[in-house]
PDB file of C-alpha atoms in Angstrom:
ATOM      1  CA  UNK A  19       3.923   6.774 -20.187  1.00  0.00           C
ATOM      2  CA  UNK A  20       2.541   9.615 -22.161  1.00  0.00           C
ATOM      3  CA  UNK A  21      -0.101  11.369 -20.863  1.00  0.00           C
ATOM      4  CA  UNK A  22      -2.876  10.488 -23.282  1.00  0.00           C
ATOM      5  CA  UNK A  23      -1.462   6.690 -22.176  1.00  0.00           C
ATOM      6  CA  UNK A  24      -2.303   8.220 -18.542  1.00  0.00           C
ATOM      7  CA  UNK A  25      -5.555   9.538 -19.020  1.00  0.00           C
ATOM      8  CA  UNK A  26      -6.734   6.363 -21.105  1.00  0.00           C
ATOM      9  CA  UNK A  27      -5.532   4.129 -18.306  1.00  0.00           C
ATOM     10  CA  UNK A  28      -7.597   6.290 -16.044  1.00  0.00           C
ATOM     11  CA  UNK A  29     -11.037   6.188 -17.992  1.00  0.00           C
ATOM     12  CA  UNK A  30     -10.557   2.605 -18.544  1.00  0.00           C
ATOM     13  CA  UNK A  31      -9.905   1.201 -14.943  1.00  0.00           C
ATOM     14  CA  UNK A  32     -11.798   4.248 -13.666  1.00  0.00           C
ATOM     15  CA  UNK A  33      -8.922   5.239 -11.469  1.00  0.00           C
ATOM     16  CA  UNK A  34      -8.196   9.033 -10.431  1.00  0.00           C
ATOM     17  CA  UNK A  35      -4.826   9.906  -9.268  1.00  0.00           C
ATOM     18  CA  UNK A  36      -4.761  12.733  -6.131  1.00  0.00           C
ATOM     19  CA  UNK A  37      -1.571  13.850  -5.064  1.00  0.00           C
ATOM     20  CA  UNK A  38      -0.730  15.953  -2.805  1.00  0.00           C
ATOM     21  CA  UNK A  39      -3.696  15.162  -1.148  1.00  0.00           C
ATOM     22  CA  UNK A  40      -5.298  15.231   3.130  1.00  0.00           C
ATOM     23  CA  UNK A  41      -6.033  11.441   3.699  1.00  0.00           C
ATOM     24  CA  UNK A  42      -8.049  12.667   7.015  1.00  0.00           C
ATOM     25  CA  UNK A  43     -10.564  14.404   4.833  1.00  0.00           C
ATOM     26  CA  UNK A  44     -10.296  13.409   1.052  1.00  0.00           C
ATOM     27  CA  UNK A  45     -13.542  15.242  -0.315  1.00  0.00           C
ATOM     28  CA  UNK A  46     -14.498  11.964  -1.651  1.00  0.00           C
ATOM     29  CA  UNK A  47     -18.497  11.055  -1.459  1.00  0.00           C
ATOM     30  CA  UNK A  48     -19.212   8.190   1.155  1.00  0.00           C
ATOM     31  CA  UNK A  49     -18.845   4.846  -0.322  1.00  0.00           C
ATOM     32  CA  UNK A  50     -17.139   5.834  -3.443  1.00  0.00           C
ATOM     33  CA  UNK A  51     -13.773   3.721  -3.387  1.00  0.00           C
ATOM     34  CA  UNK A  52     -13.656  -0.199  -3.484  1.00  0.00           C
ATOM     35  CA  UNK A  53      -9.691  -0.680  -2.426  1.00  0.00           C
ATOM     36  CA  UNK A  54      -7.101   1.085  -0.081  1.00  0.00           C
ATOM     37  CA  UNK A  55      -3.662   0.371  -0.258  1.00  0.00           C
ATOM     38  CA  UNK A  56      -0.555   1.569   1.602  1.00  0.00           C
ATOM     39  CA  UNK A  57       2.718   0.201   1.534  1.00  0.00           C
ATOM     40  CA  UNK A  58       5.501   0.615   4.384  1.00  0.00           C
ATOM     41  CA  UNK A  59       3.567   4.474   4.821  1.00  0.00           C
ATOM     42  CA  UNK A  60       1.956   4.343   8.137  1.00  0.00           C
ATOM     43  CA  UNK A  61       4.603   4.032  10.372  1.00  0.00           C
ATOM     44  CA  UNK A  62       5.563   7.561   9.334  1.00  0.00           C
ATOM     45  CA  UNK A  63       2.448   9.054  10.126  1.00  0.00           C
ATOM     46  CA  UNK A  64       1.593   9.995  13.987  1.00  0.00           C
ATOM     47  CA  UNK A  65      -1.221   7.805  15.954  1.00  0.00           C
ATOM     48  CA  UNK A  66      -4.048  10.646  15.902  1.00  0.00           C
ATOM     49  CA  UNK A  67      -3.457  11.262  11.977  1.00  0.00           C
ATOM     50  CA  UNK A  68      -3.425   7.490  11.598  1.00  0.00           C
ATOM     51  CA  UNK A  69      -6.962   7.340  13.304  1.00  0.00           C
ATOM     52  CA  UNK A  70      -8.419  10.169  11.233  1.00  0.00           C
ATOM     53  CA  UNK A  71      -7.053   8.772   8.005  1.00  0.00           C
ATOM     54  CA  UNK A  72      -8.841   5.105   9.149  1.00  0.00           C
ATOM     55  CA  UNK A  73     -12.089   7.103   9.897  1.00  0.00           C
ATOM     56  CA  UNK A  74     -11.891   9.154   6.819  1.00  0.00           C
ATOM     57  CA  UNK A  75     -11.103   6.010   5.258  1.00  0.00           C
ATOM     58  CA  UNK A  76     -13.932   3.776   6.624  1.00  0.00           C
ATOM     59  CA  UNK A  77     -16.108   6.653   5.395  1.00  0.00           C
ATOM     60  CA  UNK A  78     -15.755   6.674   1.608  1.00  0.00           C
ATOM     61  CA  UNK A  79     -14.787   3.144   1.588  1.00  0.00           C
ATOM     62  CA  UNK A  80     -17.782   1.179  -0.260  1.00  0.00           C
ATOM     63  CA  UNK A  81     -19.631  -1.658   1.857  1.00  0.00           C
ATOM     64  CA  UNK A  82     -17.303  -4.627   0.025  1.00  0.00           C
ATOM     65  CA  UNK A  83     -14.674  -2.670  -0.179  1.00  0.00           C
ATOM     66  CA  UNK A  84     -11.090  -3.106   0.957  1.00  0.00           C
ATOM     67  CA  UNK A  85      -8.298  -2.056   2.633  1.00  0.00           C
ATOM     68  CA  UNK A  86      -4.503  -3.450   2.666  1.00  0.00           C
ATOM     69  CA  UNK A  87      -1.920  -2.262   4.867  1.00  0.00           C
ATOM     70  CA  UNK A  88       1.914  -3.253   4.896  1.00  0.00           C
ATOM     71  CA  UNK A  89       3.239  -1.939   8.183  1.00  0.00           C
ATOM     72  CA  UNK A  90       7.315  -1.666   8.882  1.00  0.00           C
ATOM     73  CA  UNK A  91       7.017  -1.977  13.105  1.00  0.00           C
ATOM     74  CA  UNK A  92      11.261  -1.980  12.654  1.00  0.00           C
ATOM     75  CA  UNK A  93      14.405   0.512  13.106  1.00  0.00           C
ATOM     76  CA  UNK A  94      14.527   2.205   9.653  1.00  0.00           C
ATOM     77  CA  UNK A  95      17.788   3.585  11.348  1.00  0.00           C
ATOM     78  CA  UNK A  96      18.963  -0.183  10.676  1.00  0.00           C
ATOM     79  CA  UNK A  97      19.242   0.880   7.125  1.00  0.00           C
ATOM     80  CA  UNK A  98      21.596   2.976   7.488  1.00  0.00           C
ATOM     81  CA  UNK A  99      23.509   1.257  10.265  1.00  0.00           C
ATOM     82  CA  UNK A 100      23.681  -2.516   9.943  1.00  0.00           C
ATOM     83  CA  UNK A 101      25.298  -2.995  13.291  1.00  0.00           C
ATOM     84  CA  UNK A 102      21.792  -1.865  15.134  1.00  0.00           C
ATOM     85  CA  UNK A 103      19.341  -3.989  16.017  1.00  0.00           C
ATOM     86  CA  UNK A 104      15.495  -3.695  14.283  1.00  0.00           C
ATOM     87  CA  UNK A 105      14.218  -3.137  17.480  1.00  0.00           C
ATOM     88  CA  UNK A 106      17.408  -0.928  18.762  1.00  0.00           C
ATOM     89  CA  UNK A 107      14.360   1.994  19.184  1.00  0.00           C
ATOM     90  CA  UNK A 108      12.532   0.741  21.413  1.00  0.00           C
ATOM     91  CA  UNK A 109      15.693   1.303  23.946  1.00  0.00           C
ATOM     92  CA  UNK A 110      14.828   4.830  23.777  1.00  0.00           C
ATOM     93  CA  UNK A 111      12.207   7.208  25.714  1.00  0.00           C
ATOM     94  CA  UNK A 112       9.742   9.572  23.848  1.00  0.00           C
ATOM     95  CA  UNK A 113      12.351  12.210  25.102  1.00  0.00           C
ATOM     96  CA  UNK A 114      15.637  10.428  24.064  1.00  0.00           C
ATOM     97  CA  UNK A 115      14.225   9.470  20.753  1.00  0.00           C
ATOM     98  CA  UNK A 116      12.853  13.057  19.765  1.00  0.00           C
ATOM     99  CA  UNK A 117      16.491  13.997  18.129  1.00  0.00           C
ATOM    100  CA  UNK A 118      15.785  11.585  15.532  1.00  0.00           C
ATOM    101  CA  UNK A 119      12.909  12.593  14.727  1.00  0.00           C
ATOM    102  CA  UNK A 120      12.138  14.754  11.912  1.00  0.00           C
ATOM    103  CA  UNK A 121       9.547  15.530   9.109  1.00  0.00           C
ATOM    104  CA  UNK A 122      12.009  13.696   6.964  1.00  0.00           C
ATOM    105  CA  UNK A 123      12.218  11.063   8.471  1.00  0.00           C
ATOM    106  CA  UNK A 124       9.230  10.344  11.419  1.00  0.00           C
ATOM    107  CA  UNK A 125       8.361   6.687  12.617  1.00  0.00           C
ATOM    108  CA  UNK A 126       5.570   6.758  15.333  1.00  0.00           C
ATOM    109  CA  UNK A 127       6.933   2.729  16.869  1.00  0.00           C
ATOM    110  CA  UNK A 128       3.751   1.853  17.251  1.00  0.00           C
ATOM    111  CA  UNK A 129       3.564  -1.347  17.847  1.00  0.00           C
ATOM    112  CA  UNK A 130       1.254  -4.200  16.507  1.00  0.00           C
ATOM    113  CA  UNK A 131      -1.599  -4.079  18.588  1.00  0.00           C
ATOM    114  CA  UNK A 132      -1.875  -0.538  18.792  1.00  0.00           C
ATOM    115  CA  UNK A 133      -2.490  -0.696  14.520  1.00  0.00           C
ATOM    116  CA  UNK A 134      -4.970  -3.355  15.332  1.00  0.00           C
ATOM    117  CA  UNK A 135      -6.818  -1.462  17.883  1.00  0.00           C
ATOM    118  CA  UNK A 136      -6.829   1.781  15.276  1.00  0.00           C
ATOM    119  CA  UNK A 137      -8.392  -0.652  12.467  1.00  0.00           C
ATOM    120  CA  UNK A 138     -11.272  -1.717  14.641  1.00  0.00           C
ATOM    121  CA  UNK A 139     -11.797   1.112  16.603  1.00  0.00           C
ATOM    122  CA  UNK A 140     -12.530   2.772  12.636  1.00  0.00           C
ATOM    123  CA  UNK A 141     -14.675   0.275  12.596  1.00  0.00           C
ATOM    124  CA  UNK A 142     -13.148  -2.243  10.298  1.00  0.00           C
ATOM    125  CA  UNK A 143     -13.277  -5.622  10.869  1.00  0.00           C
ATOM    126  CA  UNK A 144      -9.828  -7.653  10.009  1.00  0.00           C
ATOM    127  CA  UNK A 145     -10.155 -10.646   7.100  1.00  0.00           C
ATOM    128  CA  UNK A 146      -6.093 -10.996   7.499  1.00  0.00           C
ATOM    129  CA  UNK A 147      -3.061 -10.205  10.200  1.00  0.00           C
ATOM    130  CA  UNK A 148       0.061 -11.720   8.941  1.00  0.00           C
ATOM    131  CA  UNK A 149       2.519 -10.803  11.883  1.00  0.00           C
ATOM    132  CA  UNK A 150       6.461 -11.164  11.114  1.00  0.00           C
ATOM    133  CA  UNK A 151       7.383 -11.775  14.253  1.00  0.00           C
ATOM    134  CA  UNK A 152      10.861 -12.472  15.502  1.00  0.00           C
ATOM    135  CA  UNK A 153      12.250 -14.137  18.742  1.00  0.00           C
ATOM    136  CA  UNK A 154      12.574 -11.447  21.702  1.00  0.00           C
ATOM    137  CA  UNK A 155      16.008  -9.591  21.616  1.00  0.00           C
ATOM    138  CA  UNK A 156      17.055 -10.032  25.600  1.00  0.00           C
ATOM    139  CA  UNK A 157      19.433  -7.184  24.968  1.00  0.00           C
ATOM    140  CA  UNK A 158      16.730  -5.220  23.640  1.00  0.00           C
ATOM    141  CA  UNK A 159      14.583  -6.405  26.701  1.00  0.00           C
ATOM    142  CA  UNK A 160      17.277  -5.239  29.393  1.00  0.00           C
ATOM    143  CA  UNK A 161      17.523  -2.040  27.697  1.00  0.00           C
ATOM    144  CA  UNK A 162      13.452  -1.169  27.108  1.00  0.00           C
ATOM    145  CA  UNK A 163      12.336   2.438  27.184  1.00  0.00           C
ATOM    146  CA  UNK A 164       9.823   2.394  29.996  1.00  0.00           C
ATOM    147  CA  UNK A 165       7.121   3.588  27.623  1.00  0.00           C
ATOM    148  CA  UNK A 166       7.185   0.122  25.858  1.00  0.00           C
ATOM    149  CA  UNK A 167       7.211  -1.922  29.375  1.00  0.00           C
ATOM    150  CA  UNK A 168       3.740  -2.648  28.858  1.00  0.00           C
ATOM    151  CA  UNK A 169       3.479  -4.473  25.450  1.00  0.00           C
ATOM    152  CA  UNK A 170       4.198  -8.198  25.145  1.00  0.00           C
ATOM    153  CA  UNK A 171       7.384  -9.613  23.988  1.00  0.00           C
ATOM    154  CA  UNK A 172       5.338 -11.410  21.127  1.00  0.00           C
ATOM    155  CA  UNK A 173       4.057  -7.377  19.956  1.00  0.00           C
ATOM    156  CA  UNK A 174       7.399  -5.938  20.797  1.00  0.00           C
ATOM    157  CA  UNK A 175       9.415  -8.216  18.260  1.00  0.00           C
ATOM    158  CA  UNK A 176       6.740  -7.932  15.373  1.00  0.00           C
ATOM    159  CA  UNK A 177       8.810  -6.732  12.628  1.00  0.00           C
ATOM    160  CA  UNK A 178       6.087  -6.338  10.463  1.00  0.00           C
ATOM    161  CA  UNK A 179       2.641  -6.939   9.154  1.00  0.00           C
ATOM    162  CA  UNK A 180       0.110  -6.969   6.431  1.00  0.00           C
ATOM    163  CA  UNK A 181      -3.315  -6.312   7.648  1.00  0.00           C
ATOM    164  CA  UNK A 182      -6.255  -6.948   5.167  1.00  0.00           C
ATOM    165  CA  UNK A 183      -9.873  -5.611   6.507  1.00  0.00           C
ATOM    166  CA  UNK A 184     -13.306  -4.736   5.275  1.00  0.00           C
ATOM    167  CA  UNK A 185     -15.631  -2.353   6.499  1.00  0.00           C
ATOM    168  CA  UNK A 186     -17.606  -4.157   9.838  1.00  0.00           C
ATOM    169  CA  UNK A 187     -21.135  -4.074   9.291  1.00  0.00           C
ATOM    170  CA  UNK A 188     -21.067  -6.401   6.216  1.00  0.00           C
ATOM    171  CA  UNK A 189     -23.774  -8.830   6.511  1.00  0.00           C
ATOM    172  CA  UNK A 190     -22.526 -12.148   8.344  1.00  0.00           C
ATOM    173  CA  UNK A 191     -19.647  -9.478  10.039  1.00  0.00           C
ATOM    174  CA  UNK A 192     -18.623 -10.287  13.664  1.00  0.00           C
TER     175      UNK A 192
END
């Protein structure tokens, strides 16, 4: 696309591309955006940033606005090595898993409940959770870090999710 294409495109569907960009504290003026949208990004981000980006996000997001989150809960390690499991992470402690971690390639495995909790606690209320969930991996199960001991089997083996919300104090709003 040429760039006249570009900035046409942007006057007409009055969008405004920002990139590189802080999602905890965008600059924007409160209640100025009417959609949020983030695809298989979050689970690269760490819990804390996640909750500033929500609250940043709740902040300039308009009254009827939106957000839409696609959330990958699984192994992206799997990609690379077919034999693993989606869940084969969750076998390993916060210490045992920190080699693998890099800026290059971060995953927080957070796990379902803890994205819900992060929504509302922004103070979003959720219109849509569409869980993938898979049947519990009893490998997986013998073999569970004891920092994910506490979570269900049914939040454990949620692959995935796409999480639609609004902000909460919408008229009619529980």
């Amino acid at each position: 696309m040429t760039c006249a294409g570009k900035r046409k495109r942007e006057r007409s569907w009055r969008i405004e591309y920002r990139a590189p960009a802080d999602a905890r504290a965008t600059g924007l003026p409160a209640g100025s955006i009417d959609c949020a949208v983030s695809v298989e990004t979050l689970e690269h981000i760490p819990k804390s940033d996640i909750a500033a980006i929500f609250k940043e996000l709740r902040r300039i997001m308009r009254p009827d606005g939106l957000v839409l989150m696609q959330i990958d809960y699984g192994d992206h390690f799997k990609g690379f090595d077919p034999s693993i499991s989606s869940f084969n992470f969750l076998t390993y402690s916060e210490g045992d898993w920190a080699p693998f971690q890099s800026r290059f390639q971060y995953v927080n495995r957070l796990r379902h409940s803890e994205y819900l909790q992060l929504f509302r606690e922004a103070g979003f209320e959720l219109l849509s959770d569409q869980p993938d969930r898979r049947p519990p991996e009893q490998d997986i199960l013998r073999r569970l870090a004891p920092c994910f001991r506490g979570f269900s089997e049914e939040d454990l083996f949620t692959l995935g999710s796409l999480i639609v919300g609004r902000p909460a104090d919408l008229p009619g709003s529980n």
